[in-house]
mmCIF file with all atom_site columns, C-alpha atoms in Angstrom:
data_model
loop_
_atom_site.group_PDB
_atom_site.id
_atom_site.type_symbol
_atom_site.label_atom_id
_atom_site.label_alt_id
_atom_site.label_comp_id
_atom_site.label_asym_id
_atom_site.label_entity_id
_atom_site.label_seq_id
_atom_site.pdbx_PDB_ins_code
_atom_site.Cartn_x
_atom_site.Cartn_y
_atom_site.Cartn_z
_atom_site.occupancy
_atom_site.B_iso_or_equiv
_atom_site.pdbx_formal_charge
_atom_site.auth_seq_id
_atom_site.auth_comp_id
_atom_site.auth_asym_id
_atom_site.auth_atom_id
_atom_site.pdbx_PDB_model_num
ATOM 1   C CA . MET A 1 1   ? -16.799 14.341  0.219   1.00 0.00 ? 301 MET A CA 1
ATOM 2   C CA . GLN A 1 2   ? -16.256 12.661  -2.836  1.00 0.00 ? 302 GLN A CA 1
ATOM 3   C CA . LEU A 1 3   ? -14.110 9.206   -2.492  1.00 0.00 ? 303 LEU A CA 1
ATOM 4   C CA . ARG A 1 4   ? -12.604 7.987   -5.943  1.00 0.00 ? 304 ARG A CA 1
ATOM 5   C CA . HIS A 1 5   ? -10.221 4.711   -5.928  1.00 0.00 ? 305 HIS A CA 1
ATOM 6   C CA . HIS A 1 6   ? -7.192  4.692   -8.133  1.00 0.00 ? 306 HIS A CA 1
ATOM 7   C CA . LEU A 1 7   ? -4.663  2.311   -8.636  1.00 0.00 ? 307 LEU A CA 1
ATOM 8   C CA . ILE A 1 8   ? -1.491  2.842   -9.386  1.00 0.00 ? 308 ILE A CA 1
ATOM 9   C CA . LEU A 1 9   ? 0.756   0.469   -10.756 1.00 0.00 ? 309 LEU A CA 1
ATOM 10  C CA . THR A 1 10  ? 4.551   0.701   -11.735 1.00 0.00 ? 310 THR A CA 1
ATOM 11  C CA . GLY A 1 11  ? 5.759   -0.357  -15.225 1.00 0.00 ? 311 GLY A CA 1
ATOM 12  C CA . THR A 1 12  ? 6.784   -4.092  -13.595 1.00 0.00 ? 312 THR A CA 1
ATOM 13  C CA . ALA A 1 13  ? 3.214   -4.493  -11.688 1.00 0.00 ? 313 ALA A CA 1
ATOM 14  C CA . ALA A 1 14  ? 1.198   -2.899  -15.127 1.00 0.00 ? 314 ALA A CA 1
ATOM 15  C CA . GLY A 1 15  ? 2.471   -5.681  -17.394 1.00 0.00 ? 315 GLY A CA 1
ATOM 16  C CA . LEU A 1 16  ? 2.115   -8.886  -14.552 1.00 0.00 ? 316 LEU A CA 1
ATOM 17  C CA . ILE A 1 17  ? -1.378  -7.707  -15.782 1.00 0.00 ? 317 ILE A CA 1
ATOM 18  C CA . ALA A 1 18  ? -1.151  -8.465  -19.001 1.00 0.00 ? 318 ALA A CA 1
ATOM 19  C CA . ALA A 1 19  ? 0.251   -11.716 -18.537 1.00 0.00 ? 319 ALA A CA 1
ATOM 20  C CA . GLY A 1 20  ? -2.807  -12.942 -16.770 1.00 0.00 ? 320 GLY A CA 1
ATOM 21  C CA . PRO A 1 21  ? -2.294  -14.261 -13.353 1.00 0.00 ? 321 PRO A CA 1
ATOM 22  C CA . ALA A 1 22  ? -0.783  -17.509 -12.891 1.00 0.00 ? 322 ALA A CA 1
ATOM 23  C CA . ALA A 1 23  ? -2.637  -18.798 -9.945  1.00 0.00 ? 323 ALA A CA 1
ATOM 24  C CA . ALA A 1 24  ? -5.039  -18.312 -8.159  1.00 0.00 ? 324 ALA A CA 1
ATOM 25  C CA . GLN A 1 25  ? -4.365  -16.850 -4.965  1.00 0.00 ? 325 GLN A CA 1
ATOM 26  C CA . SER A 1 26  ? -5.177  -13.601 -3.417  1.00 0.00 ? 326 SER A CA 1
ATOM 27  C CA . VAL A 1 27  ? -4.537  -11.591 -0.325  1.00 0.00 ? 327 VAL A CA 1
ATOM 28  C CA . ASP A 1 28  ? -6.541  -9.909  1.836   1.00 0.00 ? 328 ASP A CA 1
ATOM 29  C CA . LEU A 1 29  ? -5.383  -7.090  4.221   1.00 0.00 ? 329 LEU A CA 1
ATOM 30  C CA . SER A 1 30  ? -6.635  -5.114  7.181   1.00 0.00 ? 330 SER A CA 1
ATOM 31  C CA . ILE A 1 31  ? -3.882  -2.185  8.335   1.00 0.00 ? 331 ILE A CA 1
ATOM 32  C CA . THR A 1 32  ? -5.035  -0.510  11.129  1.00 0.00 ? 332 THR A CA 1
ATOM 33  C CA . VAL A 1 33  ? -5.079  4.025   10.879  1.00 0.00 ? 333 VAL A CA 1
ATOM 34  C CA . PRO A 1 34  ? -5.262  4.320   15.509  1.00 0.00 ? 334 PRO A CA 1
ATOM 35  C CA . ARG A 1 35  ? -7.053  7.377   15.892  1.00 0.00 ? 335 ARG A CA 1
ATOM 36  C CA . LEU A 1 36  ? -4.444  10.030  17.734  1.00 0.00 ? 336 LEU A CA 1
ATOM 37  C CA . SER A 1 37  ? -4.877  11.968  20.253  1.00 0.00 ? 337 SER A CA 1
ATOM 38  C CA . VAL A 1 38  ? -3.047  15.299  19.030  1.00 0.00 ? 338 VAL A CA 1
ATOM 39  C CA . ALA A 1 39  ? -3.152  19.283  18.310  1.00 0.00 ? 339 ALA A CA 1
ATOM 40  C CA . GLU A 1 40  ? -4.151  18.623  14.321  1.00 0.00 ? 340 GLU A CA 1
ATOM 41  C CA . TYR A 1 41  ? -4.676  15.544  12.863  1.00 0.00 ? 341 TYR A CA 1
ATOM 42  C CA . HIS A 1 42  ? -5.212  14.424  8.448   1.00 0.00 ? 342 HIS A CA 1
ATOM 43  C CA . LYS A 1 43  ? -5.387  11.498  7.713   1.00 0.00 ? 343 LYS A CA 1
ATOM 44  C CA . PRO A 1 44  ? -3.060  9.339   6.801   1.00 0.00 ? 344 PRO A CA 1
ATOM 45  C CA . TYR A 1 45  ? -1.414  9.219   3.506   1.00 0.00 ? 345 TYR A CA 1
ATOM 46  C CA . VAL A 1 46  ? -0.353  4.769   2.996   1.00 0.00 ? 346 VAL A CA 1
ATOM 47  C CA . ALA A 1 47  ? 1.682   3.131   0.650   1.00 0.00 ? 347 ALA A CA 1
ATOM 48  C CA . VAL A 1 48  ? 1.397   -0.934  0.370   1.00 0.00 ? 348 VAL A CA 1
ATOM 49  C CA . TYR A 1 49  ? 4.218   -2.949  -1.525  1.00 0.00 ? 349 TYR A CA 1
ATOM 50  C CA . LEU A 1 50  ? 5.675   -5.483  -1.805  1.00 0.00 ? 350 LEU A CA 1
ATOM 51  C CA . GLU A 1 51  ? 9.958   -6.193  -1.490  1.00 0.00 ? 351 GLU A CA 1
ATOM 52  C CA . ALA A 1 52  ? 12.148  -8.220  -2.982  1.00 0.00 ? 352 ALA A CA 1
ATOM 53  C CA . THR A 1 53  ? 15.723  -9.074  -2.866  1.00 0.00 ? 353 THR A CA 1
ATOM 54  C CA . GLY A 1 54  ? 16.899  -7.469  -6.327  1.00 0.00 ? 354 GLY A CA 1
ATOM 55  C CA . ALA A 1 55  ? 13.409  -6.640  -7.586  1.00 0.00 ? 355 ALA A CA 1
ATOM 56  C CA . PRO A 1 56  ? 12.473  -3.289  -8.417  1.00 0.00 ? 356 PRO A CA 1
ATOM 57  C CA . ALA A 1 57  ? 9.381   -2.384  -5.636  1.00 0.00 ? 357 ALA A CA 1
ATOM 58  C CA . ARG A 1 58  ? 5.494   -3.868  -6.654  1.00 0.00 ? 358 ARG A CA 1
ATOM 59  C CA . THR A 1 59  ? 2.865   -1.362  -5.822  1.00 0.00 ? 359 THR A CA 1
ATOM 60  C CA . LEU A 1 60  ? 0.931   -3.140  -4.400  1.00 0.00 ? 360 LEU A CA 1
ATOM 61  C CA . SER A 1 61  ? -2.141  -0.384  -3.892  1.00 0.00 ? 361 SER A CA 1
ATOM 62  C CA . ILE A 1 62  ? -1.781  3.396   -2.467  1.00 0.00 ? 362 ILE A CA 1
ATOM 63  C CA . TRP A 1 63  ? -3.956  5.825   -0.134  1.00 0.00 ? 363 TRP A CA 1
ATOM 64  C CA . TYR A 1 64  ? -3.653  9.487   -1.102  1.00 0.00 ? 364 TYR A CA 1
ATOM 65  C CA . ASP A 1 65  ? -5.572  12.959  -1.426  1.00 0.00 ? 365 ASP A CA 1
ATOM 66  C CA . VAL A 1 66  ? -7.332  11.784  -4.760  1.00 0.00 ? 366 VAL A CA 1
ATOM 67  C CA . ALA A 1 67  ? -10.557 14.801  -5.251  1.00 0.00 ? 367 ALA A CA 1
ATOM 68  C CA . LYS A 1 68  ? -7.048  17.378  -4.779  1.00 0.00 ? 368 LYS A CA 1
ATOM 69  C CA . ALA A 1 69  ? -7.642  19.155  -8.107  1.00 0.00 ? 369 ALA A CA 1
ATOM 70  C CA . LYS A 1 70  ? -5.223  19.083  -10.890 1.00 0.00 ? 370 LYS A CA 1
ATOM 71  C CA . ASN A 1 71  ? -3.529  16.339  -8.700  1.00 0.00 ? 371 ASN A CA 1
ATOM 72  C CA . GLU A 1 72  ? -2.329  18.142  -6.118  1.00 0.00 ? 372 GLU A CA 1
ATOM 73  C CA . GLY A 1 73  ? -2.492  15.084  -3.605  1.00 0.00 ? 373 GLY A CA 1
ATOM 74  C CA . ARG A 1 74  ? 0.285   13.524  -5.486  1.00 0.00 ? 374 ARG A CA 1
ATOM 75  C CA . LYS A 1 75  ? 2.565   16.536  -4.172  1.00 0.00 ? 375 LYS A CA 1
ATOM 76  C CA . TRP A 1 76  ? 2.600   14.437  -1.232  1.00 0.00 ? 376 TRP A CA 1
ATOM 77  C CA . LEU A 1 77  ? 3.735   11.590  -1.999  1.00 0.00 ? 377 LEU A CA 1
ATOM 78  C CA . ASN A 1 78  ? 7.130   11.907  -1.848  1.00 0.00 ? 378 ASN A CA 1
ATOM 79  C CA . GLU A 1 79  ? 6.805   11.593  2.152   1.00 0.00 ? 379 GLU A CA 1
ATOM 80  C CA . VAL A 1 80  ? 6.455   7.939   2.247   1.00 0.00 ? 380 VAL A CA 1
ATOM 81  C CA . ARG A 1 81  ? 8.957   8.171   1.661   1.00 0.00 ? 381 ARG A CA 1
ATOM 82  C CA . GLY A 1 82  ? 10.801  4.505   1.541   1.00 0.00 ? 382 GLY A CA 1
ATOM 83  C CA . TRP A 1 83  ? 7.742   3.950   -1.408  1.00 0.00 ? 383 TRP A CA 1
ATOM 84  C CA . TRP A 1 84  ? 8.692   6.406   -3.018  1.00 0.00 ? 384 TRP A CA 1
ATOM 85  C CA . ARG A 1 85  ? 12.188  5.222   -3.425  1.00 0.00 ? 385 ARG A CA 1
ATOM 86  C CA . ALA A 1 86  ? 12.069  2.011   -4.087  1.00 0.00 ? 386 ALA A CA 1
ATOM 87  C CA . SER A 1 87  ? 8.655   3.111   -7.420  1.00 0.00 ? 387 SER A CA 1
ATOM 88  C CA . GLY A 1 88  ? 6.432   6.196   -6.639  1.00 0.00 ? 388 GLY A CA 1
ATOM 89  C CA . ARG A 1 89  ? 8.876   8.851   -8.249  1.00 0.00 ? 389 ARG A CA 1
ATOM 90  C CA . THR A 1 90  ? 8.559   6.820   -11.182 1.00 0.00 ? 390 THR A CA 1
ATOM 91  C CA . GLY A 1 91  ? 5.383   8.494   -11.949 1.00 0.00 ? 391 GLY A CA 1
ATOM 92  C CA . ASN A 1 92  ? 4.350   6.043   -14.163 1.00 0.00 ? 392 ASN A CA 1
ATOM 93  C CA . TYR A 1 93  ? 1.352   5.837   -13.026 1.00 0.00 ? 393 TYR A CA 1
ATOM 94  C CA . VAL A 1 94  ? -1.687  3.510   -13.824 1.00 0.00 ? 394 VAL A CA 1
ATOM 95  C CA . SER A 1 95  ? -5.270  4.104   -12.658 1.00 0.00 ? 395 SER A CA 1
ATOM 96  C CA . ASP A 1 96  ? -7.665  1.964   -12.766 1.00 0.00 ? 396 ASP A CA 1
ATOM 97  C CA . GLY A 1 97  ? -10.169 2.186   -9.075  1.00 0.00 ? 397 GLY A CA 1
ATOM 98  C CA . SER A 1 98  ? -9.137  -0.248  -6.797  1.00 0.00 ? 398 SER A CA 1
ATOM 99  C CA . SER A 1 99  ? -7.540  1.669   -4.661  1.00 0.00 ? 399 SER A CA 1
ATOM 100 C CA . GLY A 1 100 ? -7.494  5.678   -3.342  1.00 0.00 ? 400 GLY A CA 1
ATOM 101 C CA . ALA A 1 101 ? -8.283  8.147   -0.536  1.00 0.00 ? 401 ALA A CA 1
ATOM 102 C CA . THR A 1 102 ? -6.437  9.407   2.368   1.00 0.00 ? 402 THR A CA 1
ATOM 103 C CA . ARG A 1 103 ? -8.231  6.707   5.584   1.00 0.00 ? 403 ARG A CA 1
ATOM 104 C CA . ALA A 1 104 ? -10.406 7.310   8.007   1.00 0.00 ? 404 ALA A CA 1
ATOM 105 C CA . PRO A 1 105 ? -8.474  5.342   12.268  1.00 0.00 ? 405 PRO A CA 1
ATOM 106 C CA . GLY A 1 106 ? -9.910  2.642   12.637  1.00 0.00 ? 406 GLY A CA 1
ATOM 107 C CA . VAL A 1 107 ? -10.047 -0.962  10.774  1.00 0.00 ? 407 VAL A CA 1
ATOM 108 C CA . GLN A 1 108 ? -8.732  -1.200  7.031   1.00 0.00 ? 408 GLN A CA 1
ATOM 109 C CA . LYS A 1 109 ? -9.562  -3.359  4.286   1.00 0.00 ? 409 LYS A CA 1
ATOM 110 C CA . ILE A 1 110 ? -8.118  -4.211  0.985   1.00 0.00 ? 410 ILE A CA 1
ATOM 111 C CA . SER A 1 111 ? -7.568  -7.160  -1.269  1.00 0.00 ? 411 SER A CA 1
ATOM 112 C CA . ILE A 1 112 ? -4.760  -7.918  -3.905  1.00 0.00 ? 412 ILE A CA 1
ATOM 113 C CA . ASN A 1 113 ? -6.417  -10.641 -6.809  1.00 0.00 ? 413 ASN A CA 1
ATOM 114 C CA . ALA A 1 114 ? -4.665  -13.164 -8.257  1.00 0.00 ? 414 ALA A CA 1
ATOM 115 C CA . ALA A 1 115 ? -4.413  -10.913 -10.827 1.00 0.00 ? 415 ALA A CA 1
ATOM 116 C CA . ARG A 1 116 ? -1.617  -8.857  -9.044  1.00 0.00 ? 416 ARG A CA 1
ATOM 117 C CA . LEU A 1 117 ? 0.215   -11.493 -7.064  1.00 0.00 ? 417 LEU A CA 1
ATOM 118 C CA . GLY A 1 118 ? 0.179   -13.942 -10.140 1.00 0.00 ? 418 GLY A CA 1
ATOM 119 C CA . GLY A 1 119 ? 3.785   -14.572 -11.428 1.00 0.00 ? 419 GLY A CA 1
ATOM 120 C CA . LEU A 1 120 ? 5.602   -13.760 -9.029  1.00 0.00 ? 420 LEU A CA 1
ATOM 121 C CA . LYS A 1 121 ? 8.458   -16.126 -8.107  1.00 0.00 ? 421 LYS A CA 1
ATOM 122 C CA . PRO A 1 122 ? 9.550   -19.337 -5.473  1.00 0.00 ? 422 PRO A CA 1
ATOM 123 C CA . GLY A 1 123 ? 11.183  -16.889 -3.118  1.00 0.00 ? 423 GLY A CA 1
ATOM 124 C CA . GLN A 1 124 ? 11.585  -14.108 -0.227  1.00 0.00 ? 424 GLN A CA 1
ATOM 125 C CA . TYR A 1 125 ? 9.280   -11.385 -0.165  1.00 0.00 ? 425 TYR A CA 1
ATOM 126 C CA . THR A 1 126 ? 8.372   -9.008  1.752   1.00 0.00 ? 426 THR A CA 1
ATOM 127 C CA . LEU A 1 127 ? 4.764   -7.227  2.287   1.00 0.00 ? 427 LEU A CA 1
ATOM 128 C CA . VAL A 1 128 ? 5.657   -3.605  2.970   1.00 0.00 ? 428 VAL A CA 1
ATOM 129 C CA . VAL A 1 129 ? 2.704   -1.235  4.771   1.00 0.00 ? 429 VAL A CA 1
ATOM 130 C CA . GLU A 1 130 ? 3.754   2.254   5.246   1.00 0.00 ? 430 GLU A CA 1
ATOM 131 C CA . ALA A 1 131 ? 2.086   5.202   6.857   1.00 0.00 ? 431 ALA A CA 1
ATOM 132 C CA . ALA A 1 132 ? 2.539   9.439   6.309   1.00 0.00 ? 432 ALA A CA 1
ATOM 133 C CA . ARG A 1 133 ? 1.252   12.238  8.198   1.00 0.00 ? 433 ARG A CA 1
ATOM 134 C CA . GLU A 1 134 ? 0.901   15.676  7.050   1.00 0.00 ? 434 GLU A CA 1
ATOM 135 C CA . VAL A 1 135 ? 2.178   17.006  10.914  1.00 0.00 ? 435 VAL A CA 1
ATOM 136 C CA . GLY A 1 136 ? 2.826   13.570  12.058  1.00 0.00 ? 436 GLY A CA 1
ATOM 137 C CA . GLY A 1 137 ? 5.497   10.641  11.491  1.00 0.00 ? 437 GLY A CA 1
ATOM 138 C CA . ARG A 1 138 ? 6.000   8.346   9.754   1.00 0.00 ? 438 ARG A CA 1
ATOM 139 C CA . GLU A 1 139 ? 5.968   4.310   9.838   1.00 0.00 ? 439 GLU A CA 1
ATOM 140 C CA . VAL A 1 140 ? 6.828   0.948   8.238   1.00 0.00 ? 440 VAL A CA 1
ATOM 141 C CA . VAL A 1 141 ? 5.485   -2.540  8.798   1.00 0.00 ? 441 VAL A CA 1
ATOM 142 C CA . ARG A 1 142 ? 6.929   -5.807  6.981   1.00 0.00 ? 442 ARG A CA 1
ATOM 143 C CA . LEU A 1 143 ? 5.718   -9.139  6.513   1.00 0.00 ? 443 LEU A CA 1
ATOM 144 C CA . PRO A 1 144 ? 8.035   -11.060 5.599   1.00 0.00 ? 444 PRO A CA 1
ATOM 145 C CA . PHE A 1 145 ? 6.264   -13.963 3.868   1.00 0.00 ? 445 PHE A CA 1
ATOM 146 C CA . SER A 1 146 ? 7.963   -16.865 1.621   1.00 0.00 ? 446 SER A CA 1
ATOM 147 C CA . TRP A 1 147 ? 5.696   -17.284 -2.145  1.00 0.00 ? 447 TRP A CA 1
ATOM 148 C CA . PRO A 1 148 ? 4.966   -19.972 -3.311  1.00 0.00 ? 448 PRO A CA 1
ATOM 149 C CA . LEU A 1 149 ? 1.696   -19.597 -0.145  1.00 0.00 ? 449 LEU A CA 1
ATOM 150 C CA . ARG A 1 150 ? -0.339  -21.831 1.809   1.00 0.00 ? 450 ARG A CA 1
ATOM 151 C CA . PRO A 1 151 ? -3.899  -21.118 1.267   1.00 0.00 ? 451 PRO A CA 1
ATOM 152 C CA . GLY A 1 152 ? -5.178  -19.776 4.850   1.00 0.00 ? 452 GLY A CA 1
ATOM 153 C CA . GLN A 1 153 ? -1.911  -18.627 5.585   1.00 0.00 ? 453 GLN A CA 1
ATOM 154 C CA . THR A 1 154 ? -1.632  -15.268 7.420   1.00 0.00 ? 454 THR A CA 1
ATOM 155 C CA . ILE A 1 155 ? 0.474   -13.278 8.555   1.00 0.00 ? 455 ILE A CA 1
ATOM 156 C CA . GLN A 1 156 ? 0.581   -10.419 10.667  1.00 0.00 ? 456 GLN A CA 1
ATOM 157 C CA . ALA A 1 157 ? 2.435   -7.304  12.544  1.00 0.00 ? 457 ALA A CA 1
ATOM 158 C CA . ALA A 1 158 ? 1.977   -4.380  14.074  1.00 0.00 ? 458 ALA A CA 1
ATOM 159 C CA . GLY A 1 159 ? 3.476   -0.587  14.909  1.00 0.00 ? 459 GLY A CA 1
ATOM 160 C CA . LYS A 1 160 ? 3.761   1.870   17.591  1.00 0.00 ? 460 LYS A CA 1
ATOM 161 C CA . THR A 1 161 ? 2.468   5.282   16.472  1.00 0.00 ? 461 THR A CA 1
ATOM 162 C CA . GLU A 1 162 ? 1.019   5.896   12.682  1.00 0.00 ? 462 GLU A CA 1
ATOM 163 C CA . LEU A 1 163 ? 0.352   2.231   12.667  1.00 0.00 ? 463 LEU A CA 1
ATOM 164 C CA . GLY A 1 164 ? -1.374  -0.403  14.591  1.00 0.00 ? 464 GLY A CA 1
ATOM 165 C CA . ALA A 1 165 ? -2.008  -4.166  13.378  1.00 0.00 ? 465 ALA A CA 1
ATOM 166 C CA . VAL A 1 166 ? -1.720  -4.943  9.950   1.00 0.00 ? 466 VAL A CA 1
ATOM 167 C CA . SER A 1 167 ? -2.545  -8.839  9.006   1.00 0.00 ? 467 SER A CA 1
ATOM 168 C CA . ALA A 1 168 ? -2.647  -10.414 5.530   1.00 0.00 ? 468 ALA A CA 1
ATOM 169 C CA . THR A 1 169 ? -4.391  -13.907 5.034   1.00 0.00 ? 469 THR A CA 1
ATOM 170 C CA . PHE A 1 170 ? -3.364  -14.815 1.487   1.00 0.00 ? 470 PHE A CA 1
ATOM 171 C CA . LYS A 1 171 ? -6.559  -17.214 -0.153  1.00 0.00 ? 471 LYS A CA 1
ATOM 172 C CA . PRO A 1 172 ? -7.201  -20.531 -2.453  1.00 0.00 ? 472 PRO A CA 1
#
């Protein structure tokens, strides 16, 4: 199986990259995809995005079946409903190889670099991890935080069905 990785950014996030990094910080995310004992298991589609009051959601990563011919994997992205309503349905995707295919059960790690976080105004944000699985359920885990961050700060939460432990560690 060939895995390709893509980063999908909304217009706002793509614009922030063009502006360049404003701070030398990054976030290391750890997302547990639980192993489920069900008759028919499919790897979940997962969206990671930022929410802030009064601002459009900022997509940081989206995992879907990128290997399907003719981008048929995108057809199911609307199952990740919260993300889809917030920013996914705009369909103005830019891919650069940082996120990608659905992932197997286990602890999955991704790093979000400073360029993608730079430009945030001081305030309250929520890092949202949402998973949806074919012939399965859907779950959203929210990790609220204040920006700017303290170096080494870790926030964590846990899902109950489609997601396990989720944590974000902010690095200087």
